């Protein structure tokens, strides 16, 4: 699929937009100033494949903590600021790689200008984040409530304000909890600006439902070539957000990292404990960062054939299984050794 052409900005050392790979973001749910817990969570997220992390900065202690947090993590840090321009400035001074603000919430033009001036000094990009729940009253009245027009024109006002201050290191998000509205809003803004777009369906819900909503919303936009970085919002462990985000990208061939598992749904021919095997494989293969497709199939009749596209795989039998590579059988192994053997083969690839 052809990606929409956007400008490239740098969030720390990670490019966003242009032809850069689409990145997965998440947000910590620790108290940011609890440096130990925040660093621990960010490290877990890094391990799960998170490319950029965001954290709420609610007071000066949070802002100050950024300096220490950044010393202990390897991915760029975005400070999420609501209302107080002084916190945005403190976040920049303490080393934030990007700010997420809603200029409409910051107050007077002079306060916004102060933030922009600090960002300019260090080339720190700003995400203009408009949510369907926080559109200014005048836009709601003018455009007849919460819809793609009130969202887009509200974002455009904020973008134009930052541009008028001579700054264009911008990315934009327009999140709604309604999937159709999210799609319409991003589609519309992409006709007006070429800044990189941060995609998300906000307040998507608990893990199972939120995963589906996000996959439909973000997946639809990505398949239209829209979107440069994504964040899945789930009520749950943020590690799940990263897993889901990566899987959405992978399913559209937009992630060239880590292992993709293909597995069959099982049927009356399945003679091994395939469901347990796949669950175990998922856990054990998570840390291997090779761009491989691994098939785990229930039977030797259809297994290798159905998974010809896979780089390597297993086809289960009665108490044993076959290991195959690119559809060709390479060895027969007892059931309880199948996974160990598969991992050995993957490590040797
Ligand atoms: S691969 Fe074999 S066991 Fe799995 S669904 Fe297909 S036929 Fe059934």
Short mmCIF file of C-alpha atoms and ligand atoms in Angstrom, two decimals:
data_model
loop_
_atom_site.label_atom_id
_atom_site.label_comp_id
_atom_site.label_asym_id
_atom_site.label_seq_id
_atom_site.Cartn_x
_atom_site.Cartn_y
_atom_site.Cartn_z
CA UNK A 1 0.00 0.00 0.00
CA UNK A 2 1.21 3.47 -0.73
CA UNK A 3 1.83 5.66 2.28
CA UNK A 4 0.75 9.24 2.30
CA UNK A 5 3.69 11.58 2.00
CA UNK A 6 4.42 13.36 5.27
CA UNK A 7 7.26 15.44 6.62
CA UNK A 8 9.80 13.78 8.84
CA UNK A 9 10.33 14.94 12.39
CA UNK A 10 12.69 13.51 14.99
CA UNK A 11 11.44 12.38 18.38
CA UNK A 12 14.79 12.00 20.11
CA UNK A 13 16.68 9.64 17.82
CA UNK A 14 13.53 8.09 16.33
CA UNK A 15 12.25 9.47 13.03
CA UNK A 16 8.49 9.87 12.63
CA UNK A 17 6.93 10.56 9.23
CA UNK A 18 8.44 10.68 5.76
CA UNK A 19 9.40 7.18 4.80
CA UNK A 20 10.39 6.21 8.33
CA UNK A 21 9.08 2.93 9.71
CA UNK A 22 5.76 3.35 11.54
CA UNK A 23 6.46 3.37 15.27
CA UNK A 24 4.57 1.99 18.25
CA UNK A 25 4.08 4.21 21.27
CA UNK A 26 2.67 3.64 24.70
CA UNK A 27 2.09 5.64 27.85
CA UNK A 28 3.19 4.82 31.37
CA UNK A 29 0.54 4.46 34.06
CA UNK A 30 2.91 4.90 36.99
CA UNK A 31 3.25 8.13 38.96
CA UNK A 32 5.93 9.74 36.83
CA UNK A 33 7.88 11.13 39.80
CA UNK A 34 8.15 7.59 41.19
CA UNK A 35 11.29 7.21 39.14
CA UNK A 36 11.95 3.59 40.08
CA UNK A 37 8.48 2.36 39.02
CA UNK A 38 8.40 4.53 35.92
CA UNK A 39 11.80 3.33 34.71
CA UNK A 40 10.87 -0.29 35.44
CA UNK A 41 7.70 0.01 33.39
CA UNK A 42 9.44 1.75 30.50
CA UNK A 43 12.05 -1.01 30.41
CA UNK A 44 9.29 -3.63 30.21
CA UNK A 45 7.73 -1.67 27.37
CA UNK A 46 11.06 -1.38 25.57
CA UNK A 47 11.44 -5.15 25.86
CA UNK A 48 7.98 -5.63 24.37
CA UNK A 49 9.01 -3.49 21.37
CA UNK A 50 7.80 -0.01 22.28
CA UNK A 51 9.59 2.62 20.17
CA UNK A 52 8.56 5.83 21.97
CA UNK A 53 7.18 6.36 25.47
CA UNK A 54 4.94 9.10 26.85
CA UNK A 55 4.28 9.97 30.47
CA UNK A 56 2.00 12.43 32.21
CA UNK A 57 3.72 15.46 33.69
CA UNK A 58 1.36 16.77 36.32
CA UNK A 59 3.67 18.89 38.48
CA UNK A 60 7.24 20.12 38.77
CA UNK A 61 8.41 16.97 40.51
CA UNK A 62 7.26 14.94 37.50
CA UNK A 63 9.06 17.35 35.19
CA UNK A 64 12.25 17.10 37.25
CA UNK A 65 12.05 13.30 37.24
CA UNK A 66 12.42 13.26 33.44
CA UNK A 67 16.15 13.90 33.74
CA UNK A 68 16.73 10.82 35.90
CA UNK A 69 14.28 8.64 33.97
CA UNK A 70 15.99 9.45 30.70
CA UNK A 71 19.36 8.33 32.05
CA UNK A 72 17.92 4.86 32.54
CA UNK A 73 15.93 4.25 29.36
CA UNK A 74 16.82 3.81 25.70
CA UNK A 75 13.72 5.11 23.92
CA UNK A 76 12.60 8.72 23.43
CA UNK A 77 10.44 10.28 26.14
CA UNK A 78 7.38 12.43 25.43
CA UNK A 79 6.03 14.66 28.19
CA UNK A 80 2.25 14.88 28.22
CA UNK A 81 1.16 18.30 29.47
CA UNK A 82 -2.29 19.64 30.13
CA UNK A 83 -2.96 23.28 31.02
CA UNK A 84 0.22 24.58 32.68
CA UNK A 85 2.73 26.07 30.23
CA UNK A 86 5.37 26.21 32.97
CA UNK A 87 5.34 22.41 33.18
CA UNK A 88 5.91 22.19 29.43
CA UNK A 89 8.94 24.45 29.78
CA UNK A 90 10.24 22.47 32.76
CA UNK A 91 9.81 19.22 30.81
CA UNK A 92 11.85 20.59 27.91
CA UNK A 93 14.54 21.84 30.29
CA UNK A 94 14.75 18.41 31.91
CA UNK A 95 15.31 16.65 28.61
CA UNK A 96 11.90 15.61 27.19
CA UNK A 97 12.28 14.60 23.55
CA UNK A 98 8.81 15.80 22.54
CA UNK A 99 5.81 17.51 24.10
CA UNK A 100 2.20 16.51 23.79
CA UNK A 101 0.09 19.57 24.41
CA UNK A 102 -3.29 20.88 23.46
CA UNK A 103 -2.51 24.57 22.81
CA UNK A 104 -6.20 25.32 23.34
CA UNK A 105 -5.78 24.25 26.99
CA UNK A 106 -2.59 26.20 27.62
CA UNK A 107 -4.18 29.67 27.71
CA UNK A 108 -2.89 32.92 26.25
CA UNK A 109 -0.86 33.20 23.08
CA UNK A 110 2.12 34.47 25.04
CA UNK A 111 2.20 31.25 27.10
CA UNK A 112 2.09 29.13 23.97
CA UNK A 113 4.86 31.27 22.51
CA UNK A 114 7.06 30.67 25.53
CA UNK A 115 6.68 26.91 25.04
CA UNK A 116 7.40 27.18 21.33
CA UNK A 117 10.51 29.30 21.93
CA UNK A 118 11.94 26.67 24.29
CA UNK A 119 11.13 23.86 21.87
CA UNK A 120 12.80 25.79 19.04
CA UNK A 121 16.02 26.12 21.01
CA UNK A 122 16.31 22.35 21.24
CA UNK A 123 14.36 21.30 18.16
CA UNK A 124 11.80 19.47 20.30
CA UNK A 125 8.68 18.53 18.35
CA UNK A 126 5.17 19.11 19.60
CA UNK A 127 2.21 16.85 19.19
CA UNK A 128 -0.99 18.77 18.77
CA UNK A 129 -3.45 16.37 20.29
CA UNK A 130 -7.15 17.03 19.87
CA UNK A 131 -9.56 14.57 21.46
CA UNK A 132 -13.25 14.39 20.65
CA UNK A 133 -13.98 15.03 24.34
CA UNK A 134 -12.03 18.28 24.57
CA UNK A 135 -13.06 20.31 21.52
CA UNK A 136 -13.50 24.03 22.19
CA UNK A 137 -17.10 25.16 22.70
CA UNK A 138 -16.98 27.61 19.78
CA UNK A 139 -16.08 24.77 17.39
CA UNK A 140 -18.81 22.56 18.76
CA UNK A 141 -21.31 25.34 18.18
CA UNK A 142 -20.01 26.28 14.76
CA UNK A 143 -19.88 22.74 13.38
CA UNK A 144 -22.89 21.24 15.13
CA UNK A 145 -21.32 19.13 17.89
CA UNK A 146 -18.61 16.50 18.01
CA UNK A 147 -17.79 15.48 14.46
CA UNK A 148 -14.85 15.36 12.07
CA UNK A 149 -15.28 19.06 11.19
CA UNK A 150 -15.17 20.34 14.75
CA UNK A 151 -12.18 18.08 15.45
CA UNK A 152 -10.23 18.97 12.32
CA UNK A 153 -10.85 22.72 12.38
CA UNK A 154 -10.03 22.84 16.06
CA UNK A 155 -6.72 21.09 15.35
CA UNK A 156 -6.02 23.34 12.39
CA UNK A 157 -6.45 26.45 14.54
CA UNK A 158 -3.82 25.11 16.92
CA UNK A 159 -1.49 24.07 14.12
CA UNK A 160 -1.76 27.49 12.46
CA UNK A 161 -1.00 29.15 15.79
CA UNK A 162 2.24 27.21 16.17
CA UNK A 163 3.13 27.83 12.52
CA UNK A 164 2.53 31.57 13.01
CA UNK A 165 5.25 31.43 15.66
CA UNK A 166 7.69 30.11 13.08
CA UNK A 167 7.66 26.47 14.19
CA UNK A 168 6.81 23.41 12.13
CA UNK A 169 8.18 20.48 14.12
CA UNK A 170 4.66 19.21 14.63
CA UNK A 171 2.78 15.94 14.68
CA UNK A 172 -0.95 15.70 14.99
CA UNK A 173 -3.50 13.41 16.57
CA UNK A 174 -7.28 13.53 16.39
CA UNK A 175 -8.59 10.79 18.59
CA UNK A 176 -12.17 9.78 19.25
CA UNK A 177 -13.55 6.74 20.98
CA UNK A 178 -15.83 6.21 17.99
CA UNK A 179 -14.03 4.28 15.27
CA UNK A 180 -15.95 5.81 12.31
CA UNK A 181 -15.34 9.33 13.67
CA UNK A 182 -11.63 8.62 14.22
CA UNK A 183 -11.31 7.42 10.63
CA UNK A 184 -13.19 10.41 9.19
CA UNK A 185 -11.20 12.90 11.26
CA UNK A 186 -7.78 11.55 10.26
CA UNK A 187 -8.84 11.23 6.64
CA UNK A 188 -9.93 14.84 6.63
CA UNK A 189 -6.88 16.31 8.38
CA UNK A 190 -4.60 14.45 6.00
CA UNK A 191 -6.09 16.52 3.18
CA UNK A 192 -5.06 19.76 4.91
CA UNK A 193 -1.61 19.17 6.38
CA UNK A 194 1.42 17.00 5.69
CA UNK A 195 2.61 16.77 9.27
CA UNK A 196 3.11 13.22 10.54
CA UNK A 197 -0.01 11.75 12.10
CA UNK A 198 -0.14 9.93 15.42
CA UNK A 199 -3.03 7.45 15.20
CA UNK A 200 -5.18 6.21 18.03
CA UNK A 201 -8.70 5.35 19.03
CA UNK A 202 -8.97 6.95 22.43
CA UNK A 203 -10.48 5.27 25.48
CA UNK A 204 -10.88 2.14 23.37
CA UNK A 205 -11.79 0.14 26.47
CA UNK A 206 -10.68 -3.07 28.15
CA UNK A 207 -8.09 -5.25 26.47
CA UNK A 208 -10.28 -7.52 24.35
CA UNK A 209 -12.75 -4.92 23.11
CA UNK A 210 -10.15 -2.17 22.86
CA UNK A 211 -7.91 -4.38 20.76
CA UNK A 212 -10.68 -4.96 18.23
CA UNK A 213 -11.70 -1.30 18.10
CA UNK A 214 -8.10 -0.19 17.69
CA UNK A 215 -7.34 -2.81 15.07
CA UNK A 216 -10.37 -1.78 13.02
CA UNK A 217 -9.79 1.98 13.37
CA UNK A 218 -6.03 2.13 13.11
CA UNK A 219 -5.88 -0.76 10.65
CA UNK A 220 -8.33 0.96 8.32
CA UNK A 221 -6.34 4.19 8.35
CA UNK A 222 -3.00 2.45 7.89
CA UNK A 223 -4.38 0.46 4.98
CA UNK A 224 -5.35 3.80 3.40
CA UNK A 225 -1.71 4.88 3.78
CA UNK A 226 -2.53 7.27 6.63
CA UNK A 227 -0.51 7.27 9.87
CA UNK A 228 3.11 7.54 10.94
CA UNK A 229 3.07 6.44 14.56
CA UNK A 230 0.42 4.64 16.60
CA UNK A 231 -0.69 4.25 20.18
CA UNK A 232 -3.24 1.71 21.31
CA UNK A 233 -5.23 2.92 24.35
CA UNK A 234 -6.26 -0.01 26.51
CA UNK A 235 -7.49 -0.23 30.06
CA UNK A 236 -4.82 -2.66 31.18
CA UNK A 237 -1.10 -3.26 31.28
CA UNK A 238 0.55 -0.92 28.75
CA UNK A 239 2.68 -3.87 27.59
CA UNK A 240 -0.54 -5.16 25.98
CA UNK A 241 -0.83 -1.87 24.08
CA UNK A 242 2.58 -2.44 22.58
CA UNK A 243 1.84 -6.07 21.69
CA UNK A 244 -1.41 -5.07 19.99
CA UNK A 245 0.21 -2.13 18.19
CA UNK A 246 3.00 -4.29 16.87
CA UNK A 247 0.57 -6.97 15.71
CA UNK A 248 -1.55 -4.41 13.85
CA UNK A 249 1.54 -3.16 12.02
CA UNK A 250 2.75 -6.69 11.38
CA UNK A 251 -0.58 -7.76 9.93
CA UNK A 252 -0.24 -5.02 7.32
CA UNK A 253 3.43 -5.85 6.63
CA UNK A 254 4.41 -2.56 8.23
CA UNK A 255 6.71 -3.99 10.89
CA UNK A 256 9.94 -5.60 9.94
CA UNK A 257 10.94 -6.65 13.46
CA UNK A 258 10.40 -9.73 15.56
CA UNK A 259 8.66 -13.00 14.95
CA UNK A 260 5.25 -13.44 13.41
CA UNK A 261 3.49 -16.62 14.50
CA UNK A 262 1.06 -18.27 12.12
CA UNK A 263 -1.00 -21.03 13.73
CA UNK A 264 -3.96 -23.07 12.64
CA UNK A 265 -7.32 -22.95 14.43
CA UNK A 266 -7.09 -26.72 15.25
CA UNK A 267 -9.69 -29.25 14.14
CA UNK A 268 -10.53 -32.94 14.44
CA UNK A 269 -7.16 -33.85 12.88
CA UNK A 270 -5.15 -32.15 15.66
CA UNK A 271 -3.32 -34.78 17.71
CA UNK A 272 -0.99 -32.57 19.77
CA UNK A 273 -1.68 -29.93 22.45
CA UNK A 274 -1.46 -27.19 19.89
CA UNK A 275 -3.12 -24.40 21.87
CA UNK A 276 -0.68 -24.81 24.79
CA UNK A 277 2.21 -25.14 22.34
CA UNK A 278 1.32 -21.86 20.63
CA UNK A 279 0.90 -20.05 23.95
CA UNK A 280 4.28 -21.27 25.12
CA UNK A 281 5.89 -20.42 21.78
CA UNK A 282 4.50 -16.89 21.93
CA UNK A 283 6.20 -16.34 25.28
CA UNK A 284 9.50 -17.91 24.34
CA UNK A 285 9.80 -16.27 20.93
CA UNK A 286 8.98 -12.79 22.18
CA UNK A 287 12.59 -11.90 22.93
CA UNK A 288 13.94 -13.03 19.53
CA UNK A 289 14.20 -10.01 17.28
CA UNK A 290 14.53 -11.69 13.89
CA UNK A 291 11.99 -10.79 11.20
CA UNK A 292 10.75 -14.36 10.72
CA UNK A 293 7.41 -16.01 10.08
CA UNK A 294 6.97 -19.12 12.19
CA UNK A 295 4.11 -21.56 11.54
CA UNK A 296 2.73 -23.83 14.26
CA UNK A 297 0.25 -26.19 12.66
CA UNK A 298 -1.80 -29.01 14.02
CA UNK A 299 -1.27 -31.76 11.49
CA UNK A 300 1.34 -33.13 9.12
CA UNK A 301 -1.09 -33.52 6.24
CA UNK A 302 -1.90 -29.86 5.78
CA UNK A 303 0.64 -28.23 8.09
CA UNK A 304 3.71 -27.71 5.90
CA UNK A 305 1.56 -27.13 2.86
CA UNK A 306 -0.64 -24.51 4.50
CA UNK A 307 2.37 -22.73 5.90
CA UNK A 308 4.58 -22.66 2.81
CA UNK A 309 5.01 -18.95 3.25
CA UNK A 310 6.58 -19.46 6.68
CA UNK A 311 10.33 -19.39 7.19
CA UNK A 312 10.16 -22.25 9.64
CA UNK A 313 7.50 -24.22 11.45
CA UNK A 314 6.08 -27.22 13.20
CA UNK A 315 3.41 -29.64 12.04
CA UNK A 316 2.05 -31.77 14.86
CA UNK A 317 1.39 -35.52 14.70
CA UNK A 318 0.57 -38.30 17.21
CA UNK A 319 3.05 -37.74 20.08
CA UNK A 320 5.55 -36.18 17.70
CA UNK A 321 5.87 -33.47 15.12
CA UNK A 322 7.73 -32.38 12.03
CA UNK A 323 9.91 -29.34 11.78
CA UNK A 324 9.90 -27.80 8.37
CA UNK A 325 11.63 -24.92 6.66
CA UNK A 326 9.97 -23.09 3.76
CA UNK A 327 7.52 -25.97 3.44
CA UNK A 328 10.26 -28.70 3.38
CA UNK A 329 10.49 -31.20 6.24
CA UNK A 330 13.88 -31.11 7.97
CA UNK A 331 13.33 -33.37 10.99
CA UNK A 332 10.91 -35.42 13.06
CA UNK A 333 10.89 -34.69 16.83
CA UNK A 334 9.05 -36.03 19.92
CA UNK A 335 6.17 -33.76 21.02
CA UNK A 336 7.77 -32.62 24.28
CA UNK A 337 10.95 -31.54 22.47
CA UNK A 338 9.26 -29.80 19.56
CA UNK A 339 9.44 -26.28 20.89
CA UNK A 340 13.06 -26.57 22.07
CA UNK A 341 14.09 -27.88 18.67
CA UNK A 342 12.14 -25.19 16.87
CA UNK A 343 13.83 -22.48 18.93
CA UNK A 344 17.26 -24.00 18.27
CA UNK A 345 16.55 -23.93 14.53
CA UNK A 346 15.33 -20.33 14.73
CA UNK A 347 18.45 -19.28 16.60
CA UNK A 348 20.58 -20.88 13.89
CA UNK A 349 18.78 -19.11 11.04
S1 LIG B 1 -3.46 -27.60 9.93
FE1 LIG B 1 -4.32 -29.63 10.20
S2 LIG B 1 -4.98 -29.65 12.34
FE2 LIG B 1 -4.70 -27.52 11.79
S3 LIG B 1 -6.74 -26.86 11.15
FE3 LIG B 1 -5.61 -27.43 9.30
S4 LIG B 1 -6.20 -29.58 9.01
FE4 LIG B 1 -6.77 -29.07 11.11
#
